Amino acid sequence: MENVFTVNEYMKKELITLQSDMNIFSAIDLLIQHHISGAPVVDKKGDLIGILSERDCLDLMVEDYNQSSYLQKVSDFMSKDPVTIAADESLFTVAEMFIKNNYRRLPVLDKKKLIGQLSRYDILFALKKLSTLEKSSLKQIKREITASQGKRKPSYGPAKFDYIKNLSKAIKNINSWDPKHRPLDSQKKPGGLIKFPANENREFIIVGDLHANKKNLKAILQDSKNLYKLKDNKAVLVFLGDAIHDERLGHTLEMQSSIEIMDIIIRLINEYPQNVIYLLGNHDTFSERLSKSGNLQGVAYYETLYKIRGEKYTGIMQKYFDSLPLFIKHPHFLAMHAGPARGGLTDKELINIRKNEDDLLQLTWNRVNETRSTPNQKEYGPDDLDSQRKKIKSPNNLPLIAGHNNFRKWGGADSIWVNMLNCHDHVVLLSNQEKICPYLSFTGSSDYEIKNANLKIKKRKFVMDDY
Ligand SMILES: [Mn+2]
């Protein structure tokens, strides 16, 4: 029997397509003229490079509208790397994709070439056909589809994504900061310090350790339209490191979620290279040093990545770790993963931190001295915070923000600790808890706002449907 319930039978083959360098208003005219709510964007070869939806166009309305809005191009608004399907995909699978996500239409590709498009509306015709079939033949169809689908790899979504290319691109982006903001070290490599000038006026959104909690990351991106602010260059998103490794009991060797959250972060870095900073945390490593209850999490991450993405990818991931900055010096705050090194570090030492393993370990591993005695080499106390500020000529009351430390024994059900253990102007922040998701926002002064991303929204009105 011929299987008629595949994309090929119901997709539209004649499409209105757009080019990326087209003026955005010419593109909108085309959509209106043809009564369509979106269109694929192709290059000269006819390969798909993005999709422009009515949703993308709404950004024009929301952002500061001015004369230069008229000059913007389709490429400024289109969604890149859209989820795609193959012509032999089962309509049952595609219907599920439509239900689970907010897609209205999915481009159909043959390799990279756009050959059609399937919308929700098109599937209604398949349903109509289904209603005319006998029960027995319906069963037969489903059986055949299951058999044929089992034989091939999924052709949509992540399988098509070029992970190696994207990770390499992220490293390039991380290393391409203006040396004015990220001074070069003595070997002319981008150093450990990122600094911002006094006139920096974007909002800074600071996210504590996520430990593979993808849901919290998405909630933060959606909260207060944070993702849109990145897109509009109105905000900078700072990760304090340790986005990987689920820390919940029984999950410490589960690495899939770590891989997934890192994919999102890499994508964010590539989409908003000047608006996303990831600081190195102690978990951002393949090292054997990293063990939780005897489980070697760094090694487990390596092994799983190796298995799923291959040797080349793990090699590039190591380069990614090696390219990360460690310290942010902003006129309104300082930030690092774990806390200051004992006695603090100068600008020069921070810039050259990759030359000094001990400094690097301190910034990524140190904990607050909880016994209030003299801190040991792996701890810091109020004096270290003060000398850190002093050594880089920052005001003595400048907030210093870190993640890493979990003080649950001191309370802190809200997962944020302010001025703990006599440490003035010090905030420790974790953003990985299941029921609460705090983060910080700095807008124009050192008076930060503690925000909580809403974790209860079930259906996210969200630009990143395919994340
Ligand atoms: Mn940590």
Tab-separated table of C-alpha atoms and ligand atoms in Angstrom:
chain	number	residue	atom	x	y	z
A	1	MET	CA	0.000	0.000	0.000
A	2	GLU	CA	1.148	3.477	-0.674
A	3	ASN	CA	1.634	5.515	2.384
A	4	VAL	CA	-0.217	8.743	1.702
A	5	PHE	CA	0.180	10.248	5.128
A	6	THR	CA	3.553	11.840	4.619
A	7	VAL	CA	4.529	15.474	4.370
A	8	ASN	CA	5.184	15.119	0.674
A	9	GLU	CA	1.489	14.566	-0.106
A	10	TYR	CA	0.221	17.625	1.695
A	11	MET	CA	2.964	20.240	1.613
A	12	LYS	CA	2.771	23.394	-0.495
A	13	LYS	CA	5.444	23.373	-3.154
A	14	GLU	CA	4.995	26.819	-4.598
A	15	LEU	CA	6.146	29.242	-1.992
A	16	ILE	CA	6.649	32.927	-1.483
A	17	THR	CA	10.249	33.183	-0.314
A	18	LEU	CA	12.277	36.098	1.010
A	19	GLN	CA	15.939	37.078	0.761
A	20	SER	CA	17.897	38.038	3.852
A	21	ASP	CA	19.058	41.408	2.488
A	22	MET	CA	15.536	42.435	1.529
A	23	ASN	CA	14.148	45.531	3.279
A	24	ILE	CA	11.904	44.464	6.145
A	25	PHE	CA	9.012	46.630	4.964
A	26	SER	CA	9.168	45.193	1.438
A	27	ALA	CA	8.944	41.764	3.054
A	28	ILE	CA	5.941	42.840	5.133
A	29	ASP	CA	4.275	44.139	1.960
A	30	LEU	CA	4.767	40.724	0.372
A	31	LEU	CA	3.228	38.937	3.340
A	32	ILE	CA	0.205	41.259	3.270
A	33	GLN	CA	-0.184	40.982	-0.485
A	34	HIS	CA	-0.288	37.185	-0.319
A	35	HIS	CA	-2.281	36.928	2.908
A	36	ILE	CA	0.391	34.868	4.613
A	37	SER	CA	1.704	35.167	8.145
A	38	GLY	CA	5.293	34.223	7.430
A	39	ALA	CA	7.717	33.043	4.787
A	40	PRO	CA	10.983	31.130	4.514
A	41	VAL	CA	14.187	33.039	3.816
A	42	VAL	CA	16.516	31.470	1.230
A	43	ASP	CA	19.933	32.234	-0.188
A	44	LYS	CA	20.812	32.374	-3.885
A	45	LYS	CA	21.115	28.585	-4.129
A	46	GLY	CA	17.634	28.130	-2.700
A	47	ASP	CA	18.993	26.809	0.618
A	48	LEU	CA	16.957	27.708	3.670
A	49	ILE	CA	18.647	30.200	6.007
A	50	GLY	CA	15.774	31.377	8.185
A	51	ILE	CA	12.102	32.093	8.587
A	52	LEU	CA	10.382	35.424	8.938
A	53	SER	CA	7.099	35.168	10.804
A	54	GLU	CA	4.552	37.804	11.727
A	55	ARG	CA	5.786	37.281	15.260
A	56	ASP	CA	9.313	38.347	14.211
A	57	CYS	CA	7.879	41.446	12.541
A	58	LEU	CA	6.145	42.502	15.756
A	59	ASP	CA	9.587	43.247	17.175
A	60	LEU	CA	9.600	46.290	14.898
A	61	MET	CA	6.559	47.616	16.725
A	62	VAL	CA	7.948	46.944	20.189
A	63	GLU	CA	11.437	48.317	19.735
A	64	ASP	CA	12.115	52.065	19.675
A	65	TYR	CA	10.624	53.032	16.410
A	66	ASN	CA	12.629	55.587	14.476
A	67	GLN	CA	13.784	56.629	11.046
A	68	SER	CA	16.406	53.927	10.890
A	69	SER	CA	13.713	51.274	11.351
A	70	TYR	CA	12.993	51.791	7.659
A	71	LEU	CA	16.477	50.675	6.754
A	72	GLN	CA	16.406	47.323	8.525
A	73	LYS	CA	16.600	44.068	6.688
A	74	VAL	CA	14.872	40.726	6.837
A	75	SER	CA	18.066	39.283	8.369
A	76	ASP	CA	17.657	41.605	11.390
A	77	PHE	CA	14.348	39.991	12.313
A	78	MET	CA	14.230	36.472	10.899
A	79	SER	CA	14.617	33.434	13.122
A	80	LYS	CA	17.751	31.551	12.197
A	81	ASP	CA	18.210	27.784	12.381
A	82	PRO	CA	14.501	26.997	12.166
A	83	VAL	CA	13.284	23.493	12.843
A	84	THR	CA	12.710	21.707	9.547
A	85	ILE	CA	11.176	18.451	8.354
A	86	ALA	CA	11.836	16.012	5.538
A	87	ALA	CA	9.340	15.202	2.785
A	88	ASP	CA	9.007	11.577	3.890
A	89	GLU	CA	8.184	12.517	7.468
A	90	SER	CA	4.973	11.055	8.878
A	91	LEU	CA	2.104	13.490	9.322
A	92	PHE	CA	1.395	11.911	12.687
A	93	THR	CA	4.848	12.952	13.857
A	94	VAL	CA	4.486	16.418	12.403
A	95	ALA	CA	1.070	16.889	14.038
A	96	GLU	CA	2.737	16.124	17.346
A	97	MET	CA	5.429	18.692	16.631
A	98	PHE	CA	2.759	21.286	15.936
A	99	ILE	CA	0.984	20.472	19.186
A	100	LYS	CA	4.081	20.495	21.335
A	101	ASN	CA	5.502	23.701	19.899
A	102	ASN	CA	4.194	26.990	18.671
A	103	TYR	CA	5.160	26.462	15.040
A	104	ARG	CA	2.509	27.440	12.528
A	105	ARG	CA	4.409	26.103	9.577
A	106	LEU	CA	7.478	23.958	9.018
A	107	PRO	CA	9.820	24.225	6.055
A	108	VAL	CA	10.491	21.003	4.189
A	109	LEU	CA	14.065	20.411	3.164
A	110	ASP	CA	15.929	18.093	0.864
A	111	LYS	CA	19.376	18.319	2.432
A	112	LYS	CA	19.624	22.125	2.789
A	113	LYS	CA	17.389	22.997	-0.122
A	114	LEU	CA	13.893	24.286	0.541
A	115	ILE	CA	11.403	22.143	-1.360
A	116	GLY	CA	8.136	22.984	0.351
A	117	GLN	CA	6.311	23.997	3.461
A	118	LEU	CA	3.683	22.355	5.614
A	119	SER	CA	1.282	24.328	7.798
A	120	ARG	CA	-1.180	23.265	10.449
A	121	TYR	CA	-3.914	24.086	7.987
A	122	ASP	CA	-2.504	21.619	5.445
A	123	ILE	CA	-2.866	18.806	7.959
A	124	LEU	CA	-6.628	19.377	8.096
A	125	PHE	CA	-6.815	17.896	4.611
A	126	ALA	CA	-5.057	14.766	5.812
A	127	LEU	CA	-7.529	14.519	8.675
A	128	LYS	CA	-10.400	14.768	6.258
A	129	LYS	CA	-8.919	11.916	4.284
A	130	LEU	CA	-8.425	9.869	7.450
A	131	SER	CA	-12.103	10.230	8.317
A	132	THR	CA	-13.041	8.411	5.123
A	133	LEU	CA	-10.894	5.353	5.876
A	134	GLU	CA	-11.997	2.057	7.318
A	135	LYS	CA	-10.730	1.288	10.797
A	136	SER	CA	-8.702	-1.669	9.565
A	137	SER	CA	-6.852	0.290	6.909
A	138	LEU	CA	-6.097	3.016	9.434
A	139	LYS	CA	-4.383	0.449	11.609
A	140	GLN	CA	-2.466	-0.803	8.623
A	141	ILE	CA	-1.304	2.704	7.762
A	142	LYS	CA	-0.077	3.352	11.274
A	143	ARG	CA	1.780	0.053	11.299
A	144	GLU	CA	3.502	0.862	8.014
A	145	ILE	CA	4.426	4.309	9.156
A	146	THR	CA	5.895	2.992	12.362
A	147	ALA	CA	7.945	0.450	10.427
A	148	SER	CA	9.261	2.996	7.927
A	149	GLN	CA	10.062	5.596	10.567
A	150	GLY	CA	11.975	3.080	12.620
A	151	LYS	CA	14.378	2.549	9.756
A	152	ARG	CA	15.565	6.084	9.411
A	153	LYS	CA	17.071	8.718	11.631
A	154	PRO	CA	14.871	11.615	12.632
A	155	SER	CA	15.356	14.204	9.958
A	156	TYR	CA	14.190	17.262	11.807
A	157	GLY	CA	15.496	19.458	14.573
A	158	PRO	CA	18.743	18.744	16.333
A	159	ALA	CA	19.931	16.007	13.938
A	160	LYS	CA	20.476	18.639	11.270
A	161	PHE	CA	22.183	21.126	13.464
A	162	ASP	CA	25.906	21.584	12.876
A	163	TYR	CA	27.090	21.469	16.477
A	164	ILE	CA	30.778	21.654	15.671
A	165	LYS	CA	30.359	24.731	13.547
A	166	ASN	CA	28.271	26.441	16.185
A	167	LEU	CA	30.601	25.738	19.058
A	168	SER	CA	33.560	26.967	16.999
A	169	LYS	CA	31.611	30.097	16.158
A	170	ALA	CA	30.888	30.692	19.853
A	171	ILE	CA	34.602	30.542	20.674
A	172	LYS	CA	35.273	33.032	17.906
A	173	ASN	CA	32.609	35.312	19.305
A	174	ILE	CA	33.969	35.021	22.846
A	175	ASN	CA	37.455	35.861	21.611
A	176	SER	CA	36.350	38.754	19.449
A	177	TRP	CA	35.530	41.225	22.208
A	178	ASP	CA	37.132	44.613	21.749
A	179	PRO	CA	40.392	44.591	23.785
A	180	LYS	CA	39.149	47.830	25.336
A	181	HIS	CA	36.596	45.670	27.146
A	182	ARG	CA	38.554	42.450	27.298
A	183	PRO	CA	42.252	43.347	27.548
A	184	LEU	CA	44.753	40.921	26.036
A	185	ASP	CA	47.092	39.006	28.317
A	186	SER	CA	50.876	38.938	28.062
A	187	GLN	CA	50.621	36.403	25.234
A	188	LYS	CA	48.189	38.612	23.315
A	189	LYS	CA	45.268	36.326	24.052
A	190	PRO	CA	41.921	37.623	25.384
A	191	GLY	CA	42.448	37.842	29.145
A	192	GLY	CA	40.423	36.820	32.199
A	193	LEU	CA	38.952	40.249	32.863
A	194	ILE	CA	36.021	41.950	31.177
A	195	LYS	CA	35.487	45.576	32.063
A	196	PHE	CA	32.850	48.124	31.244
A	197	PRO	CA	33.206	51.911	31.063
A	198	ALA	CA	31.417	54.392	33.329
A	199	ASN	CA	28.946	55.276	30.594
A	200	GLU	CA	27.738	51.702	30.121
A	201	ASN	CA	23.968	52.010	30.244
A	202	ARG	CA	22.549	48.617	29.369
A	203	GLU	CA	20.776	46.517	31.954
A	204	PHE	CA	22.923	43.709	33.359
A	205	ILE	CA	21.052	40.502	34.089
A	206	ILE	CA	23.032	38.165	36.317
A	207	VAL	CA	22.250	34.477	36.490
A	208	GLY	CA	23.716	32.206	39.161
A	209	ASP	CA	24.678	28.555	38.742
A	210	LEU	CA	22.029	26.766	36.666
A	211	HIS	CA	23.396	23.241	37.031
A	212	ALA	CA	21.622	21.915	33.954
A	213	ASN	CA	18.255	23.392	34.854
A	214	LYS	CA	17.050	24.293	31.378
A	215	LYS	CA	13.609	25.236	32.599
A	216	ASN	CA	15.024	27.964	34.814
A	217	LEU	CA	17.147	29.347	32.009
A	218	LYS	CA	14.113	29.593	29.766
A	219	ALA	CA	12.084	31.178	32.553
A	220	ILE	CA	14.760	33.846	33.042
A	221	LEU	CA	14.938	34.543	29.309
A	222	GLN	CA	11.200	34.973	29.194
A	223	ASP	CA	10.928	36.981	32.421
A	224	SER	CA	10.645	40.759	31.907
A	225	LYS	CA	11.153	40.127	28.177
A	226	ASN	CA	14.832	39.604	28.899
A	227	LEU	CA	15.497	37.790	25.640
A	228	TYR	CA	14.062	40.670	23.646
A	229	LYS	CA	16.290	43.051	25.558
A	230	LEU	CA	19.344	41.090	24.398
A	231	LYS	CA	18.101	41.239	20.864
A	232	ASP	CA	17.627	45.014	21.117
A	233	ASN	CA	21.038	45.535	22.750
A	234	LYS	CA	19.324	46.861	25.869
A	235	ALA	CA	20.697	44.211	28.190
A	236	VAL	CA	23.681	41.969	28.807
A	237	LEU	CA	23.125	38.501	30.195
A	238	VAL	CA	25.854	37.287	32.541
A	239	PHE	CA	26.158	33.632	33.481
A	240	LEU	CA	28.219	33.174	36.638
A	241	GLY	CA	29.376	29.761	35.349
A	242	ASP	CA	28.371	26.205	36.279
A	243	ALA	CA	25.463	25.943	33.874
A	244	ILE	CA	26.199	22.213	33.612
A	245	HIS	CA	25.942	19.215	35.944
A	246	ASP	CA	22.646	18.498	37.591
A	247	GLU	CA	23.324	18.619	41.337
A	248	ARG	CA	20.143	16.941	42.490
A	249	LEU	CA	20.614	13.684	44.346
A	250	GLY	CA	20.469	10.776	41.949
A	251	HIS	CA	21.068	12.989	38.904
A	252	THR	CA	24.736	13.827	39.293
A	253	LEU	CA	25.815	11.514	36.468
A	254	GLU	CA	22.974	12.357	34.112
A	255	MET	CA	24.640	14.445	31.409
A	256	GLN	CA	22.017	14.833	28.682
A	257	SER	CA	20.510	17.885	30.390
A	258	SER	CA	23.981	19.442	30.660
A	259	ILE	CA	24.536	18.982	26.950
A	260	GLU	CA	21.163	20.505	26.169
A	261	ILE	CA	21.579	23.576	28.347
A	262	MET	CA	25.056	24.220	26.934
A	263	ASP	CA	23.566	24.043	23.417
A	264	ILE	CA	21.177	26.833	24.369
A	265	ILE	CA	23.927	28.950	25.874
A	266	ILE	CA	26.166	28.462	22.848
A	267	ARG	CA	23.310	29.514	20.657
A	268	LEU	CA	22.681	32.604	22.788
A	269	ILE	CA	26.359	33.537	22.546
A	270	ASN	CA	26.187	33.224	18.771
A	271	GLU	CA	22.974	35.164	18.387
A	272	TYR	CA	23.905	37.956	20.798
A	273	PRO	CA	27.718	37.870	21.011
A	274	GLN	CA	28.003	41.320	22.592
A	275	ASN	CA	25.171	40.689	25.020
A	276	VAL	CA	25.990	37.340	26.569
A	277	ILE	CA	28.922	36.629	28.886
A	278	TYR	CA	29.677	33.248	30.366
A	279	LEU	CA	32.186	33.284	33.225
A	280	LEU	CA	34.227	30.169	33.916
A	281	GLY	CA	32.948	28.054	36.814
A	282	ASN	CA	34.579	25.058	38.473
A	283	HIS	CA	32.121	22.738	36.704
A	284	ASP	CA	33.071	24.050	33.270
A	285	THR	CA	35.738	21.403	32.876
A	286	PHE	CA	36.440	17.783	31.984
A	287	SER	CA	38.779	17.567	34.940
A	288	GLU	CA	38.921	14.629	37.340
A	289	ARG	CA	39.130	17.156	40.136
A	290	LEU	CA	35.419	17.651	39.837
A	291	SER	CA	33.618	15.017	41.826
A	292	LYS	CA	30.300	15.024	43.580
A	293	SER	CA	29.709	12.313	46.177
A	294	GLY	CA	32.504	10.352	44.513
A	295	ASN	CA	31.025	10.743	41.021
A	296	LEU	CA	33.493	12.215	38.545
A	297	GLN	CA	31.191	14.733	36.897
A	298	GLY	CA	33.836	16.338	34.682
A	299	VAL	CA	34.827	12.948	33.284
A	300	ALA	CA	31.206	11.875	32.855
A	301	TYR	CA	30.479	15.033	30.877
A	302	TYR	CA	33.455	14.294	28.635
A	303	GLU	CA	32.451	10.664	28.078
A	304	THR	CA	28.854	11.505	27.221
A	305	LEU	CA	29.784	14.363	24.909
A	306	TYR	CA	32.332	12.120	23.223
A	307	LYS	CA	29.721	9.438	22.663
A	308	ILE	CA	27.033	11.801	21.383
A	309	ARG	CA	29.013	14.469	19.531
A	310	GLY	CA	32.362	12.843	18.813
A	311	GLU	CA	36.021	13.469	19.515
A	312	LYS	CA	36.310	16.662	17.512
A	313	TYR	CA	33.460	18.263	19.424
A	314	THR	CA	34.930	17.432	22.831
A	315	GLY	CA	38.220	18.969	21.707
A	316	ILE	CA	36.450	22.173	20.731
A	317	MET	CA	34.509	22.175	24.005
A	318	GLN	CA	37.835	22.150	25.849
A	319	LYS	CA	38.818	25.209	23.807
A	320	TYR	CA	35.533	26.811	24.768
A	321	PHE	CA	36.314	26.331	28.472
A	322	ASP	CA	39.789	27.752	27.862
A	323	SER	CA	38.387	30.841	26.138
A	324	LEU	CA	36.064	31.936	28.939
A	325	PRO	CA	36.672	35.098	30.968
A	326	LEU	CA	36.580	34.895	34.778
A	327	PHE	CA	35.910	38.327	36.207
A	328	ILE	CA	33.644	41.254	35.367
A	329	LYS	CA	34.504	44.760	36.466
A	330	HIS	CA	31.510	46.957	35.920
A	331	PRO	CA	30.976	50.481	37.286
A	332	HIS	CA	28.056	49.127	39.335
A	333	PHE	CA	29.245	45.676	40.354
A	334	LEU	CA	31.954	43.017	40.272
A	335	ALA	CA	31.220	39.398	39.349
A	336	MET	CA	32.971	36.043	39.308
A	337	HIS	CA	32.019	32.410	39.769
A	338	ALA	CA	33.098	31.484	43.285
A	339	GLY	CA	34.506	34.515	45.053
A	340	PRO	CA	37.685	36.556	45.278
A	341	ALA	CA	41.119	34.997	45.630
A	342	ARG	CA	42.709	35.408	49.052
A	343	GLY	CA	43.911	39.000	49.296
A	344	GLY	CA	42.387	39.891	45.925
A	345	LEU	CA	43.968	40.206	42.483
A	346	THR	CA	45.034	43.273	40.505
A	347	ASP	CA	43.706	44.098	37.038
A	348	LYS	CA	46.926	42.741	35.588
A	349	GLU	CA	46.675	39.492	37.557
A	350	LEU	CA	43.049	39.074	36.509
A	351	ILE	CA	43.923	39.657	32.864
A	352	ASN	CA	46.768	37.099	33.071
A	353	ILE	CA	44.896	34.599	35.210
A	354	ARG	CA	45.390	31.761	32.718
A	355	LYS	CA	49.079	31.967	33.552
A	356	ASN	CA	48.428	31.302	37.216
A	357	GLU	CA	46.633	28.059	37.937
A	358	ASP	CA	46.260	28.824	41.636
A	359	ASP	CA	44.536	32.176	40.999
A	360	LEU	CA	42.271	30.492	38.496
A	361	LEU	CA	41.328	27.745	40.939
A	362	GLN	CA	40.639	30.272	43.675
A	363	LEU	CA	38.237	32.349	41.559
A	364	THR	CA	36.353	29.232	40.524
A	365	TRP	CA	36.464	27.129	43.715
A	366	ASN	CA	36.769	29.389	46.774
A	367	ARG	CA	34.066	29.373	49.403
A	368	VAL	CA	33.139	31.819	52.094
A	369	ASN	CA	34.804	31.024	55.374
A	370	GLU	CA	31.873	29.834	57.441
A	371	THR	CA	33.629	29.296	60.745
A	372	ARG	CA	34.568	32.981	61.062
A	373	SER	CA	38.101	32.010	61.942
A	374	THR	CA	40.977	32.919	59.651
A	375	PRO	CA	40.077	31.696	56.177
A	376	ASN	CA	42.305	29.000	54.702
A	377	GLN	CA	43.713	29.210	51.179
A	378	LYS	CA	40.478	27.917	49.666
A	379	GLU	CA	38.236	30.329	51.478
A	380	TYR	CA	37.543	34.032	51.543
A	381	GLY	CA	36.157	36.413	54.099
A	382	PRO	CA	35.153	40.093	54.361
A	383	ASP	CA	38.790	41.248	54.238
A	384	ASP	CA	39.378	39.492	50.935
A	385	LEU	CA	36.335	41.171	49.412
A	386	ASP	CA	37.634	44.541	50.568
A	387	SER	CA	41.154	43.978	49.298
A	388	GLN	CA	39.811	42.701	45.969
A	389	ARG	CA	37.865	45.960	45.485
A	390	LYS	CA	40.862	47.993	46.583
A	391	LYS	CA	43.325	46.218	44.277
A	392	ILE	CA	41.295	47.111	41.204
A	393	LYS	CA	40.432	50.611	42.482
A	394	SER	CA	36.724	49.960	42.844
A	395	PRO	CA	34.682	51.714	45.557
A	396	ASN	CA	34.630	49.895	48.885
A	397	ASN	CA	30.844	49.451	48.767
A	398	LEU	CA	30.663	48.074	45.222
A	399	PRO	CA	28.488	44.937	45.202
A	400	LEU	CA	30.490	41.791	44.518
A	401	ILE	CA	28.372	39.006	43.039
A	402	ALA	CA	29.238	35.305	43.053
A	403	GLY	CA	27.499	31.977	42.561
A	404	HIS	CA	28.936	28.598	43.576
A	405	ASN	CA	28.355	28.667	47.343
A	406	ASN	CA	25.356	26.851	48.639
A	407	PHE	CA	24.598	28.092	52.125
A	408	ARG	CA	21.463	26.119	52.656
A	409	LYS	CA	22.467	25.341	56.184
A	410	TRP	CA	22.245	29.072	56.872
A	411	GLY	CA	18.710	29.226	55.570
A	412	GLY	CA	18.152	30.878	52.230
A	413	ALA	CA	15.183	28.998	50.847
A	414	ASP	CA	15.124	31.790	48.286
A	415	SER	CA	18.520	30.653	46.983
A	416	ILE	CA	20.109	34.062	47.318
A	417	TRP	CA	22.286	35.251	50.178
A	418	VAL	CA	22.965	38.930	50.771
A	419	ASN	CA	25.794	40.126	53.026
A	420	MET	CA	26.373	36.657	54.468
A	421	LEU	CA	28.748	36.184	57.394
A	422	ASN	CA	29.739	39.848	57.747
A	423	CYS	CA	30.545	40.166	54.062
A	424	HIS	CA	29.161	43.601	53.240
A	425	ASP	CA	27.877	44.378	49.738
A	426	HIS	CA	28.199	40.756	48.773
A	427	VAL	CA	25.574	38.670	47.010
A	428	VAL	CA	25.727	34.918	46.465
A	429	LEU	CA	23.231	33.653	43.967
A	430	LEU	CA	22.168	30.219	42.715
A	431	SER	CA	19.578	29.960	39.951
A	432	ASN	CA	19.164	26.182	39.766
A	433	GLN	CA	16.520	25.417	42.382
A	434	GLU	CA	13.375	23.631	41.302
A	435	LYS	CA	10.806	25.902	42.873
A	436	ILE	CA	12.491	29.256	42.850
A	437	CYS	CA	14.586	31.047	40.268
A	438	PRO	CA	16.216	34.265	41.476
A	439	TYR	CA	18.469	36.460	39.381
A	440	LEU	CA	19.810	39.996	39.653
A	441	SER	CA	19.271	43.057	37.552
A	442	PHE	CA	21.442	46.169	37.519
A	443	THR	CA	20.038	49.201	35.743
A	444	GLY	CA	21.998	52.407	36.003
A	445	SER	CA	23.289	52.087	39.567
A	446	SER	CA	24.679	49.740	42.184
A	447	ASP	CA	21.200	49.297	43.637
A	448	TYR	CA	20.416	45.936	42.174
A	449	GLU	CA	17.009	44.388	41.972
A	450	ILE	CA	16.470	40.785	43.003
A	451	LYS	CA	14.070	39.266	40.513
A	452	ASN	CA	12.367	35.910	40.451
A	453	ALA	CA	11.562	34.267	37.146
A	454	ASN	CA	8.107	32.759	37.018
A	455	LEU	CA	8.488	28.967	36.896
A	456	LYS	CA	4.780	28.290	36.763
A	457	ILE	CA	4.029	29.439	33.251
A	458	LYS	CA	3.109	26.298	31.366
A	459	LYS	CA	2.695	27.635	27.908
A	460	ARG	CA	5.460	30.027	27.105
A	461	LYS	CA	4.801	32.754	24.603
A	462	PHE	CA	8.245	32.477	23.457
A	463	VAL	CA	10.447	33.321	20.560
A	464	MET	CA	12.638	30.312	21.116
A	465	ASP	CA	10.108	27.650	20.251
A	466	ASP	CA	12.832	25.444	18.959
A	467	TYR	CA	15.193	25.794	21.882
B	1	MN	MN	30.633	26.086	41.383
